[in-house]
PDB file of C-alpha atoms in Angstrom:
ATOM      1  CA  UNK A  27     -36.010 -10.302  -2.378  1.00  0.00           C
ATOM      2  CA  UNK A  28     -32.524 -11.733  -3.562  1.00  0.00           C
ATOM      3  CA  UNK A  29     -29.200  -9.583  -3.844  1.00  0.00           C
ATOM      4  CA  UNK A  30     -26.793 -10.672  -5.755  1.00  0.00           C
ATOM      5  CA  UNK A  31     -23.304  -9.155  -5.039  1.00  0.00           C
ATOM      6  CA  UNK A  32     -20.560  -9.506  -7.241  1.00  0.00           C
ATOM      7  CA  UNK A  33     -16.960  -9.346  -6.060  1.00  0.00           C
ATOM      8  CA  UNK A  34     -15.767 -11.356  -2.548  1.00  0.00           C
ATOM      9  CA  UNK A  35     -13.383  -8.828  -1.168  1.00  0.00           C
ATOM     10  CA  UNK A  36     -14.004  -6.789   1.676  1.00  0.00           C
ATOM     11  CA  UNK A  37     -16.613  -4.088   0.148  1.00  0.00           C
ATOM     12  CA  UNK A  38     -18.712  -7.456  -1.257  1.00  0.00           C
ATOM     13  CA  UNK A  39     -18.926  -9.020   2.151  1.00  0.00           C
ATOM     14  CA  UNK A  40     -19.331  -5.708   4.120  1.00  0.00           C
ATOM     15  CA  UNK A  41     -22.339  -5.335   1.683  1.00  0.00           C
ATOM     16  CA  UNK A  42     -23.466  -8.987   2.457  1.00  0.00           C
ATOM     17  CA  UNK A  43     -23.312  -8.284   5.693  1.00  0.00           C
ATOM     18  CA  UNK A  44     -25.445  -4.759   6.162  1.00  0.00           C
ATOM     19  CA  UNK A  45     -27.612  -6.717   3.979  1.00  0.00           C
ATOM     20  CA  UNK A  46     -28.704  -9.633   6.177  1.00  0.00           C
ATOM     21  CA  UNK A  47     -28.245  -7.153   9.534  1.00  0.00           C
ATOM     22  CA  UNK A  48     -31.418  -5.588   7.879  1.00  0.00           C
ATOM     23  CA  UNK A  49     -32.917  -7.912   5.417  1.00  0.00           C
ATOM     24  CA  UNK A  50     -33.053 -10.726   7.593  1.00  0.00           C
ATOM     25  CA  UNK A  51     -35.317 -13.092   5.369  1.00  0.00           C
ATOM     26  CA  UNK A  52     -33.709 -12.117   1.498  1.00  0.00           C
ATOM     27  CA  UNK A  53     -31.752 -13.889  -0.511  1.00  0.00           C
ATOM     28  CA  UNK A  54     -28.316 -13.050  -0.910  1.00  0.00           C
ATOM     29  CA  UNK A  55     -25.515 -14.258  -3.136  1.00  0.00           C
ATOM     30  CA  UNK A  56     -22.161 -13.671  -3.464  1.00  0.00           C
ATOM     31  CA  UNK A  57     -20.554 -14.415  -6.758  1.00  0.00           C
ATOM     32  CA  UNK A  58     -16.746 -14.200  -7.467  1.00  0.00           C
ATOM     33  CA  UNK A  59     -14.474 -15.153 -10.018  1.00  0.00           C
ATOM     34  CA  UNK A  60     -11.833 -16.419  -7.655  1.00  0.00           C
ATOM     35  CA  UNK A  61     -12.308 -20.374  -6.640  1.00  0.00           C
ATOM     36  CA  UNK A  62     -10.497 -19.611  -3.007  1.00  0.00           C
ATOM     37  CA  UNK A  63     -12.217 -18.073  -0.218  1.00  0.00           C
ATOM     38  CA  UNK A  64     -12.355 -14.600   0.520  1.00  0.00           C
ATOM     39  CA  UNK A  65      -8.858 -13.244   1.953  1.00  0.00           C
ATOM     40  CA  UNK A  66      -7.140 -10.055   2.730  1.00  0.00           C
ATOM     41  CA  UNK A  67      -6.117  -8.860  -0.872  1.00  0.00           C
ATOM     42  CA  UNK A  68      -3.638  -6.598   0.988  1.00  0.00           C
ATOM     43  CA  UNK A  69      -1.712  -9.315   2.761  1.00  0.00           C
ATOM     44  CA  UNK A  70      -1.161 -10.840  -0.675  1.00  0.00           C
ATOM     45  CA  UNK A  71       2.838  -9.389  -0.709  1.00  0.00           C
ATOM     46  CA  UNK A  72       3.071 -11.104   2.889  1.00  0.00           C
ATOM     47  CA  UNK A  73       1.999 -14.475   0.931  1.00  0.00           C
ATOM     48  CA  UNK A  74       4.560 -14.434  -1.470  1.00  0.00           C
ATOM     49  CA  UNK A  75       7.024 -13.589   0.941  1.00  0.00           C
ATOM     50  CA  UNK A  76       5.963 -16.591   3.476  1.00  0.00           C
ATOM     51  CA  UNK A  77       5.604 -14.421   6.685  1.00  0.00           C
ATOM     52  CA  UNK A  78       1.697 -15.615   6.329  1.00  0.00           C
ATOM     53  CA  UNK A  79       0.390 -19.124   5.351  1.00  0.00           C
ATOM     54  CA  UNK A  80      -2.714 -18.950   2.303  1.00  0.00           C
ATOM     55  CA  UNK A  81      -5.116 -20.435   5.411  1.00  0.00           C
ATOM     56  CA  UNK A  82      -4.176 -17.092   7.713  1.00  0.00           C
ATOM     57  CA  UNK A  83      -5.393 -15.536   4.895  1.00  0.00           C
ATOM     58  CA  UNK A  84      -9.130 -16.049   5.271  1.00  0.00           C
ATOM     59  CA  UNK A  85     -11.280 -13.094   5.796  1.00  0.00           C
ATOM     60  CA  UNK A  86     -14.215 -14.499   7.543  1.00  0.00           C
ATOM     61  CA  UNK A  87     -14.278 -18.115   9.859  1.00  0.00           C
ATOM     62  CA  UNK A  88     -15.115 -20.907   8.919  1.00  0.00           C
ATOM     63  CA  UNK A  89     -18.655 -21.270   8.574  1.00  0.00           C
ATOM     64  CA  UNK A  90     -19.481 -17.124   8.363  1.00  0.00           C
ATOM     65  CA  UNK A  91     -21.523 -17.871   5.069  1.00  0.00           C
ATOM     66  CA  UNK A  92     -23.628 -20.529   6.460  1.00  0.00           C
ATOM     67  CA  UNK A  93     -24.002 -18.537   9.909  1.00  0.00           C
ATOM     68  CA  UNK A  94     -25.645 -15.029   8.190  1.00  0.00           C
ATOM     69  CA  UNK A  95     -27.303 -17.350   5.361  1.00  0.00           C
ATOM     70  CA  UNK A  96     -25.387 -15.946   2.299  1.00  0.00           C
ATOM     71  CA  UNK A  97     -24.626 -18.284  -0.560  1.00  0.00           C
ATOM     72  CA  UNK A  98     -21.767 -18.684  -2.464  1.00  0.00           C
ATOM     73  CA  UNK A  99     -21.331 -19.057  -6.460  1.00  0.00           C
ATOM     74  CA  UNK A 100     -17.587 -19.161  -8.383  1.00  0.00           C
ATOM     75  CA  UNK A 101     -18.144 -17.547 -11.714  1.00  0.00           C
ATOM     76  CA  UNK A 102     -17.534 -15.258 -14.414  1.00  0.00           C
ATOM     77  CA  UNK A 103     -19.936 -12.530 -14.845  1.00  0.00           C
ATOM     78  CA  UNK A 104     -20.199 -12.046 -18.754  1.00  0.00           C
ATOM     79  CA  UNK A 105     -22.883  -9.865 -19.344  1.00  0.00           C
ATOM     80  CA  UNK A 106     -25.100  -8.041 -16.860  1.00  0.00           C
ATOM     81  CA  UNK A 107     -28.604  -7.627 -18.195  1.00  0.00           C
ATOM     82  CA  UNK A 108     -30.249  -4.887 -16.116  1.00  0.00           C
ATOM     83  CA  UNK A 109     -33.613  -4.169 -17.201  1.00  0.00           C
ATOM     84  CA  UNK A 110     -33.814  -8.214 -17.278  1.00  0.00           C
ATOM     85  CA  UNK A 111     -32.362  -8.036 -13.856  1.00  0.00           C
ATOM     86  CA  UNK A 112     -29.981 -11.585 -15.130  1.00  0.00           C
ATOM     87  CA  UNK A 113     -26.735 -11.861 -15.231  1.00  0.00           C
ATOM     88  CA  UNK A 114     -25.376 -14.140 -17.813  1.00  0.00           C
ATOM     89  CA  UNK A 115     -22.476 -16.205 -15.945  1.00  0.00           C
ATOM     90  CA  UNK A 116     -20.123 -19.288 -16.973  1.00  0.00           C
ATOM     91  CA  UNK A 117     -19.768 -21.562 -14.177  1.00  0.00           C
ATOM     92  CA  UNK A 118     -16.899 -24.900 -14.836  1.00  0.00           C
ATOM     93  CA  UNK A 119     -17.150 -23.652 -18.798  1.00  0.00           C
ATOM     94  CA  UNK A 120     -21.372 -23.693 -18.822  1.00  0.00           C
ATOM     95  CA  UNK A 121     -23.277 -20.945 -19.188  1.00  0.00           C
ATOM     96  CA  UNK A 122     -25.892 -20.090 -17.094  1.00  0.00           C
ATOM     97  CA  UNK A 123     -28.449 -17.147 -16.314  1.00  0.00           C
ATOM     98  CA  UNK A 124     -28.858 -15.981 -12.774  1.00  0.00           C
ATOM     99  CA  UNK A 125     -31.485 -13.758 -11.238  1.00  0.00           C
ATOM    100  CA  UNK A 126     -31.766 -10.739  -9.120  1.00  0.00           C
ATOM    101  CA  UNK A 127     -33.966  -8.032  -7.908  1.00  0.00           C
ATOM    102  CA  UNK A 128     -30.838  -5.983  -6.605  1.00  0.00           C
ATOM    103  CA  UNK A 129     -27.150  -6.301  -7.537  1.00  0.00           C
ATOM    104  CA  UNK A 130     -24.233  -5.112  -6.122  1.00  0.00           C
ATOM    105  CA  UNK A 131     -20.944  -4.640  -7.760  1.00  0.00           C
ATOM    106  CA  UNK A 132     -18.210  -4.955  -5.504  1.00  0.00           C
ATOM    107  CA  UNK A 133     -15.411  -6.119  -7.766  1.00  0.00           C
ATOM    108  CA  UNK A 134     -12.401  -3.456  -7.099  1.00  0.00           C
ATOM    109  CA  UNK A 135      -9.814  -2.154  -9.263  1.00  0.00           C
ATOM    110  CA  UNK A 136      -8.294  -4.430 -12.008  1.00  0.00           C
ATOM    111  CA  UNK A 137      -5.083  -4.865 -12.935  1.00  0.00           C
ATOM    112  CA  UNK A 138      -3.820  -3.328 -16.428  1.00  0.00           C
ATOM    113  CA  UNK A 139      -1.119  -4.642 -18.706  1.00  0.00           C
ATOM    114  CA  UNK A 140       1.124  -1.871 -20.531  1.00  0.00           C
ATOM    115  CA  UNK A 141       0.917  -1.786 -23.948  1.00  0.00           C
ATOM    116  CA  UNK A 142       4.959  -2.800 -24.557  1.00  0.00           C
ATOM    117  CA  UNK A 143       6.605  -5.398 -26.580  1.00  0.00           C
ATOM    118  CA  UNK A 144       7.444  -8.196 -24.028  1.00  0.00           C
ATOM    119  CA  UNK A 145       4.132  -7.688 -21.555  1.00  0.00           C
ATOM    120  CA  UNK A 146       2.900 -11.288 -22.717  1.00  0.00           C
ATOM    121  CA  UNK A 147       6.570 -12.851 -21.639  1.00  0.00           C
ATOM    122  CA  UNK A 148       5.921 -15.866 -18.891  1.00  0.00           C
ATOM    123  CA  UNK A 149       7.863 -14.319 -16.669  1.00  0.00           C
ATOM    124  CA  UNK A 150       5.642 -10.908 -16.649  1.00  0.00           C
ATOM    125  CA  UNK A 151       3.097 -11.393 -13.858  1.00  0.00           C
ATOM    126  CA  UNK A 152      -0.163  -9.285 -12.693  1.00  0.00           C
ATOM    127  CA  UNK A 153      -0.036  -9.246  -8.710  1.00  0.00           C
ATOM    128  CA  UNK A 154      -3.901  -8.688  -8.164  1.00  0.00           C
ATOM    129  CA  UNK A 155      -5.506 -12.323  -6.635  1.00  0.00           C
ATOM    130  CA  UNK A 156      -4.197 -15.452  -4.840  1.00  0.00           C
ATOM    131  CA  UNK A 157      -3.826 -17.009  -8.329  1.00  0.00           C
ATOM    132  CA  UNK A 158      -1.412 -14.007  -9.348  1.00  0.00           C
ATOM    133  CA  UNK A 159       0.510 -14.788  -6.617  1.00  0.00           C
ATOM    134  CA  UNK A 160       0.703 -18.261  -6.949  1.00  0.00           C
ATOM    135  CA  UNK A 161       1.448 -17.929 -10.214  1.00  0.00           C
ATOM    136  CA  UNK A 162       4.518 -15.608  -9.040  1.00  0.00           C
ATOM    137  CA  UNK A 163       5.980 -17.975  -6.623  1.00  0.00           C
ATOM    138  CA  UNK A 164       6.040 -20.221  -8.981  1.00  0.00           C
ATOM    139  CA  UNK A 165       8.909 -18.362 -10.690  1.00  0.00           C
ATOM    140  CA  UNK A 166      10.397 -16.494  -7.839  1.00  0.00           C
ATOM    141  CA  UNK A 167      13.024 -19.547  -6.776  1.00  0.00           C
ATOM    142  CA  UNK A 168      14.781 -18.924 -10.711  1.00  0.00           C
ATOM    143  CA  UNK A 169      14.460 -14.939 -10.512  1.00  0.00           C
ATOM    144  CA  UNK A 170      17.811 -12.558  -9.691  1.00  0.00           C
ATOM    145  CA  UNK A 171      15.684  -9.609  -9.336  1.00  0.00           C
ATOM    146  CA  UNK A 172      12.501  -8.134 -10.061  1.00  0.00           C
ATOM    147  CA  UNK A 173      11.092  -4.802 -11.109  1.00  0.00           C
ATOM    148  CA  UNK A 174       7.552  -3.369  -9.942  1.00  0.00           C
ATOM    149  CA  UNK A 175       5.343  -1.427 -12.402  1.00  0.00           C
ATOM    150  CA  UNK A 176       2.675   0.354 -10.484  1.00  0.00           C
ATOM    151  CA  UNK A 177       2.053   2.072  -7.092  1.00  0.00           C
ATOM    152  CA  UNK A 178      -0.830   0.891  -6.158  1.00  0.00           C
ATOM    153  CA  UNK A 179      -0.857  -0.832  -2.139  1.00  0.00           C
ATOM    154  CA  UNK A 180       0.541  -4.324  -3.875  1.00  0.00           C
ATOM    155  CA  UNK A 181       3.192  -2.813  -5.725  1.00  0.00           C
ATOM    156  CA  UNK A 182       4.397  -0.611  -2.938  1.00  0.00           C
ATOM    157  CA  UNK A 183       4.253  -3.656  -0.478  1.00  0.00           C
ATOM    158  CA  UNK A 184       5.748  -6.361  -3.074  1.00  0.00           C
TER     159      UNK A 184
END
């Protein structure tokens, strides 16, 4: 039997997990649209702030996936085709189709922005993944303050 889960955060891999504790022969793959490694989401606003490095980030060692068996895919899920049981997914810009006999969709919340004149401005940021926050840090060295929109964990923290 193969699982495919999709989302890498800590419901995806808890689900992974429980999987092969009791599945011990399936097939299981994890799919995200991240390219990094799974990490704490919630120590994300410690990132930015440099009181933890990106590699004490990591959720699981190094070599966890190979350990329990579970594979690995980075992609964008574009269509989920359920009574198919495919998922259509682009992978480095080419399509491709991948199989299942059970999916799991672990992706989270996602990040909205308001509807306001100005929300497209470079300096207007989602704080959601590592790329977010990369993507912040990148501008925080020319900033002179910053406002927070949102009161979710991240925004609190940040």
């Amino acid at each position: 039997m193969k699982h495919v889960i999709i989302g890498n955060g800590i419901a995806g891999l808890s689900a992974a997990e429980t999987i092969r504790q009791n599945r011990g022969q399936d097939e299981i793959l994890v799919i995200s649209n991240e390219k990094s490694p799974p990490y704490w989401r919630a120590s994300l606003s410690k990132y930015i702030t440099g009181v933890i490095s990106q590699e004490k980030m990591s959720m699981k060692p190094e070599g966890w996936f190979e350990k329990l068996r579970i594979q690995q895919k980075s992609a964008k899920v574009e269509k989920i085709q359920s009574d198919q049981k495919k998922l259509e997914v682009t992978i480095e810009g080419e399509k491709q189709e991948i199989s299942f006999d059970r999916l799991c969709i672990a992706t989270g919340a996602q990040p909205n922005r308001l509807s306001i004149p100005g929300n497209d401005l470079p300096q207007v940021h989602l704080f959601r993944s590592m790329d977010d926050a990369d993507a912040l840090l990148k501008g925080l060295d020319e900033a002179k303050q910053m406002v927070v929109i949102g009161g979710g964990v991240l925004g609190m923290e940040a």
